[in-house]
mmCIF file of C-alpha atoms in Angstrom:
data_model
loop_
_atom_site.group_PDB
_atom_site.id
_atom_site.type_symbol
_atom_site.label_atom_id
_atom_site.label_comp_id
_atom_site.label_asym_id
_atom_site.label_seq_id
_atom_site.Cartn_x
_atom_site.Cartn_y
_atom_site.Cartn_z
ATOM 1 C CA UNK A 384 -76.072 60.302 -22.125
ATOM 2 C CA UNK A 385 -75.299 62.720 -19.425
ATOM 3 C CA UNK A 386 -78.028 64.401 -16.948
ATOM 4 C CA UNK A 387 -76.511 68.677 -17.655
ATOM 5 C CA UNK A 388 -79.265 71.197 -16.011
ATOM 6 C CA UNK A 389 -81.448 72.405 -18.159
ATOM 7 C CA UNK A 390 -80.536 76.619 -18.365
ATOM 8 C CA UNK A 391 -76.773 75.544 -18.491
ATOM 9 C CA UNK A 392 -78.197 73.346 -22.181
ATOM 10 C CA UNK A 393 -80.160 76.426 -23.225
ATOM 11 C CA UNK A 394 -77.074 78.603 -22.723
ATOM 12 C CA UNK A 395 -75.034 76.295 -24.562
ATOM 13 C CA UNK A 396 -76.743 76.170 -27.696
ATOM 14 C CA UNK A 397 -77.803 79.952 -27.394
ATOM 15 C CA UNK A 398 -73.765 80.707 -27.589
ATOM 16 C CA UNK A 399 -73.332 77.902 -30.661
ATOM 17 C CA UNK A 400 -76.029 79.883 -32.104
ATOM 18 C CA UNK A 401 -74.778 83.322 -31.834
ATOM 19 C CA UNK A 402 -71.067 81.694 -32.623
ATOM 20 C CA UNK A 403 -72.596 81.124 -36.330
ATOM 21 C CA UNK A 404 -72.936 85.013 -36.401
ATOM 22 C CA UNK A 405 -71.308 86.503 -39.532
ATOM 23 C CA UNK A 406 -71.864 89.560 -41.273
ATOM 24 C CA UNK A 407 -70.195 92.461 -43.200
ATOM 25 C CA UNK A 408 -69.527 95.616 -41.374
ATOM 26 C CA UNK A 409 -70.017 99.191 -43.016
ATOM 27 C CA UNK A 410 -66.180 98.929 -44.158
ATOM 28 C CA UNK A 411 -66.745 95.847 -45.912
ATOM 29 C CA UNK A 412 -65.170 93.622 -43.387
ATOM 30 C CA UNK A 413 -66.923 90.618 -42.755
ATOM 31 C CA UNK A 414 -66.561 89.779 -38.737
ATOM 32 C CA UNK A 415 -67.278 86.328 -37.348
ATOM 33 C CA UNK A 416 -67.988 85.490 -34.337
ATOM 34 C CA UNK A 417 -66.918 82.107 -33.809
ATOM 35 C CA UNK A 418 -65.069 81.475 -30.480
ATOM 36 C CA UNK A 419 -66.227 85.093 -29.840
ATOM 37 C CA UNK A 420 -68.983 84.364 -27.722
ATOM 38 C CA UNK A 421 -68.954 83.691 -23.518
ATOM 39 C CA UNK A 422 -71.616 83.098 -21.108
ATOM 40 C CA UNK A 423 -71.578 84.581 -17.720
ATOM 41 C CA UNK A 424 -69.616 87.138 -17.821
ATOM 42 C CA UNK A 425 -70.024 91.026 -17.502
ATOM 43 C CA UNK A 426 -67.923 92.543 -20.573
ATOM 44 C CA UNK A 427 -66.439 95.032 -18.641
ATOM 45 C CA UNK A 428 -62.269 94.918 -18.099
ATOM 46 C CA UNK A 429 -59.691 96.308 -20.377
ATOM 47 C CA UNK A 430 -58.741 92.686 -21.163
ATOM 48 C CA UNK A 431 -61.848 92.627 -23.068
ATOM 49 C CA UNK A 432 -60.770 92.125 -27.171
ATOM 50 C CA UNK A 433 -63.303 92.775 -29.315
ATOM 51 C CA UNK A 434 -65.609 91.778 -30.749
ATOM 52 C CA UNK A 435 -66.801 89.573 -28.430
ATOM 53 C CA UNK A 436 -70.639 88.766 -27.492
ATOM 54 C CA UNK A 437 -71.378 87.527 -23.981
ATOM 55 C CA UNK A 438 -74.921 85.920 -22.435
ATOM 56 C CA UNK A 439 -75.596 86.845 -19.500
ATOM 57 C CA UNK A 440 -78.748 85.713 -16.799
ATOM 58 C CA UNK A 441 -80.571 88.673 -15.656
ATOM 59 C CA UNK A 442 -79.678 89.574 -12.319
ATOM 60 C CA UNK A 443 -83.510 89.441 -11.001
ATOM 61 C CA UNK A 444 -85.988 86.876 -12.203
ATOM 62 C CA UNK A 445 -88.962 87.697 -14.519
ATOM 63 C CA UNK A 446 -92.020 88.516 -12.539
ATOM 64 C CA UNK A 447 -94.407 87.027 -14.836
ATOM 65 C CA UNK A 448 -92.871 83.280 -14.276
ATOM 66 C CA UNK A 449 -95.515 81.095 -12.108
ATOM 67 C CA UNK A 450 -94.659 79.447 -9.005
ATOM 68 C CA UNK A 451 -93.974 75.816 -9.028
ATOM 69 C CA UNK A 452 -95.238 74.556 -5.749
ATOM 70 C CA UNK A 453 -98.042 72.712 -3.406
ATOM 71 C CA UNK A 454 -99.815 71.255 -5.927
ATOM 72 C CA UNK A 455 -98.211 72.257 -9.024
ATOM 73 C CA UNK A 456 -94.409 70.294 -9.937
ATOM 74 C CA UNK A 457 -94.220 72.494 -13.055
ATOM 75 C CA UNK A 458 -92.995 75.947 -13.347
ATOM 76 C CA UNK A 459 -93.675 78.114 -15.845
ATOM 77 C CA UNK A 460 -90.456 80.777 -16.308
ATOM 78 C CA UNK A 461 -89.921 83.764 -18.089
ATOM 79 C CA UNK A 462 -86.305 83.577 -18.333
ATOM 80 C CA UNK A 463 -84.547 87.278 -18.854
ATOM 81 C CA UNK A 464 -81.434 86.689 -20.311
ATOM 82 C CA UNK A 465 -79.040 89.566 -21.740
ATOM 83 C CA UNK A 466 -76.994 89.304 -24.802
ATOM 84 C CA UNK A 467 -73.952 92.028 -24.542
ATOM 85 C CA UNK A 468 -71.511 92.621 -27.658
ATOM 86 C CA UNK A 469 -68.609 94.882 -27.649
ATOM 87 C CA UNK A 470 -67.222 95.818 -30.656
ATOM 88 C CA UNK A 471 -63.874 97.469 -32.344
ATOM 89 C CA UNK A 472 -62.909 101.366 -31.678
ATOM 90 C CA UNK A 473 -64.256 103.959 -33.928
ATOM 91 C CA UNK A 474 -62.889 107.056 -32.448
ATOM 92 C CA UNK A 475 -65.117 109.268 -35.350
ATOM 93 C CA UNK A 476 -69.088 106.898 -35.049
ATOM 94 C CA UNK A 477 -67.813 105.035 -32.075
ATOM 95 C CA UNK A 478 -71.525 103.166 -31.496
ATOM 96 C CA UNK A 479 -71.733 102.407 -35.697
ATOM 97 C CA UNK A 480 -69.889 98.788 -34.898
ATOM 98 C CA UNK A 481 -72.666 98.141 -32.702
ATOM 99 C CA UNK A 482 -75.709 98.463 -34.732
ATOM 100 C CA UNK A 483 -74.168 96.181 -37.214
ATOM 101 C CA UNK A 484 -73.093 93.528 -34.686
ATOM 102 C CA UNK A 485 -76.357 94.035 -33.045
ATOM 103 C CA UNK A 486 -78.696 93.864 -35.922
ATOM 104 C CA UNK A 487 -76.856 90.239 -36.951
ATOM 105 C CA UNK A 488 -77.058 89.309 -33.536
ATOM 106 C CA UNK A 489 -81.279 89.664 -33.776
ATOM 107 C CA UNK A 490 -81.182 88.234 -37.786
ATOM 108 C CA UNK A 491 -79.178 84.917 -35.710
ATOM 109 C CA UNK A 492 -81.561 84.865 -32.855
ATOM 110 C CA UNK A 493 -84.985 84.761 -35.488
ATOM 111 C CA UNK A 494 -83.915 81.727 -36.274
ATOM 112 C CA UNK A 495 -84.906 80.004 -33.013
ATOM 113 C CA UNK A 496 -89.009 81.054 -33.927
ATOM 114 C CA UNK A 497 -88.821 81.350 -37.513
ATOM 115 C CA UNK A 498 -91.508 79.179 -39.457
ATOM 116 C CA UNK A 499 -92.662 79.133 -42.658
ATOM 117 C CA UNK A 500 -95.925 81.067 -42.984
ATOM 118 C CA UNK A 501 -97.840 78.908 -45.579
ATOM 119 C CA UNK A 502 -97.103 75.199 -43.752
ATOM 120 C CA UNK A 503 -95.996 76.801 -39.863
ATOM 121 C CA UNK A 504 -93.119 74.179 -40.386
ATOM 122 C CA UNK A 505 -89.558 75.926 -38.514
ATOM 123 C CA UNK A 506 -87.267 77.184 -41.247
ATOM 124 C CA UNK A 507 -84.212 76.617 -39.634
ATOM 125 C CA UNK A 508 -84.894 73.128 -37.986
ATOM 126 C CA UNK A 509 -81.661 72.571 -36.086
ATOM 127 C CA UNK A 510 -82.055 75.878 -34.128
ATOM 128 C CA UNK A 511 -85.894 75.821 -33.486
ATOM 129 C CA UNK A 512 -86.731 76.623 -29.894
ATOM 130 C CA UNK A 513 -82.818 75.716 -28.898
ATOM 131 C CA UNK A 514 -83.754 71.915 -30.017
ATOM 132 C CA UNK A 515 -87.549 72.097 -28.089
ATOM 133 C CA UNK A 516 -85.803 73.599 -24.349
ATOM 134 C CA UNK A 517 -87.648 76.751 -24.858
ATOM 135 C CA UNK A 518 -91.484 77.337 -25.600
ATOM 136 C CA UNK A 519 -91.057 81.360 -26.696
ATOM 137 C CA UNK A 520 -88.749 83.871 -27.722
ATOM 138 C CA UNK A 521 -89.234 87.336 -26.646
ATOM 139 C CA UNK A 522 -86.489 90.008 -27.875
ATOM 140 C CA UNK A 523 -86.917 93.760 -26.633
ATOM 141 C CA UNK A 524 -85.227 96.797 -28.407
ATOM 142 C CA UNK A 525 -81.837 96.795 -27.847
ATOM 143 C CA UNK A 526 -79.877 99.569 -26.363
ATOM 144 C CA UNK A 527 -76.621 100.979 -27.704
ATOM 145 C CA UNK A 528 -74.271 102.693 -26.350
ATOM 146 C CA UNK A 529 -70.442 104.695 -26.800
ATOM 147 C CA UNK A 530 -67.987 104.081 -24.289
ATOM 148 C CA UNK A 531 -68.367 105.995 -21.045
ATOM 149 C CA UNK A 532 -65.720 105.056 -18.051
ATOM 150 C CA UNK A 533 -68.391 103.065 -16.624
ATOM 151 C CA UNK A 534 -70.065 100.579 -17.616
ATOM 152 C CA UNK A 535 -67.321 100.220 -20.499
ATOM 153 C CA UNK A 536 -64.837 101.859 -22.271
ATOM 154 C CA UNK A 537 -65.812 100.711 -25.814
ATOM 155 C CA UNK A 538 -69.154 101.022 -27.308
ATOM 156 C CA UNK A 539 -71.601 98.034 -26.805
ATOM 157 C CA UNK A 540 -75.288 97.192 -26.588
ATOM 158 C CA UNK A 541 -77.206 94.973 -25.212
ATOM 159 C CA UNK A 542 -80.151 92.960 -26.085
ATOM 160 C CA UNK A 543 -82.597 91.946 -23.902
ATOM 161 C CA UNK A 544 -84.753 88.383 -24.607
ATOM 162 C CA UNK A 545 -86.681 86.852 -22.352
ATOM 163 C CA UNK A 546 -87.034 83.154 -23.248
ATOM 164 C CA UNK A 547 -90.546 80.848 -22.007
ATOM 165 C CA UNK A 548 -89.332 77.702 -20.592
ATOM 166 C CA UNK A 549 -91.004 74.859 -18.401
ATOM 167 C CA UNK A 550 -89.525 72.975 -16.410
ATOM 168 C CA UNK A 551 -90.146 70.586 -12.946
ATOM 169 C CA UNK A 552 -89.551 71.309 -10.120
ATOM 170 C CA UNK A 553 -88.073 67.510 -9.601
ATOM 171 C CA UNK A 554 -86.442 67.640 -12.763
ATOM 172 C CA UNK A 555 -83.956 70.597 -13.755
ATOM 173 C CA UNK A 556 -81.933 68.336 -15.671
ATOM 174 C CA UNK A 557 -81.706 67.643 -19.863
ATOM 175 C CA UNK A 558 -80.460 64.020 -21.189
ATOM 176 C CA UNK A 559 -77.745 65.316 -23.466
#
């Protein structure tokens, strides 16, 4: 076993997760997204090939996480993360890719907090709560949008989730 911080785990099996993405687009195509998905990265460049999907930190933590300090080791985040996907050219709907690739994108991500409402047991065991590294899943509207010059030049969205995680402040690492 290897000591691998903690968020680096979570965004590992967030990207496997989103990697098992496949659905059929309004031509009939269905698009995968294996080996389509990066972490850290802003999806910006014209080297970009869609589709691709990329999770990205927030750039300023949530202000509802709690403090770890004096006489409290554990911290109690609200981790904003953002999931950005960029999709194929459609010079006639050019943002239609993206509510397809977005709404299987959100149909992948239930899967972390979806139980079974007669027994609460998780329906999708492998995935739920990223393997017991996360205590909630929050997902906000997503926002698409065509190309512009800036912030891309292909029509995206992104997805905003905030995930609940604990974690000490002497211990950031995961036994994987």
């Amino acid at each position: 076993m290897t000591a691998v911080p903690t968020r680096l785990v979570i965004m590992r099996r967030l990207s496997a997760l989103l990697e098992a993405v496949e659905y059929v687009n309004e031509a009939g195509d269905t698009v995968s997204m294996a080996d389509k998905v990066v972490r850290g990265r802003i999806l910006l460049g014209d080297d970009i090939r869609p589709p691709l999907i990329s999770i990205l930190e927030a750039a300023r933590p949530d202000p509802h996480s709690a403090f770890a300090g004096d006489q409290n080791d554990l911290r109690h985040d609200m981790w904003p993360i953002l999931v950005q996907g960029i999709v194929e050219d459609d010079l006639l709907n050019p943002t239609d890719s993206a509510y397809w690739m977005c709404a299987a994108v959100e149909k992948q991500l239930n899967k972390i907090i979806a139980t079974d409402g007669r027994t609460g047991d998780p329906l999708f065991p492998d995935y739920m709560d990223l393997g017991g590294l996360i205590s909630s899943l929050e997902i906000l509207p997503p926002v698409v949008r065509p190309p512009e010059d800036k912030p891309s030049k292909r029509a995206f969205f992104f997805l905003p989730l905030r995930l609940g995680i604990s974690i000490g402040s002497d211990q950031p690492y995961t036994e994987v």
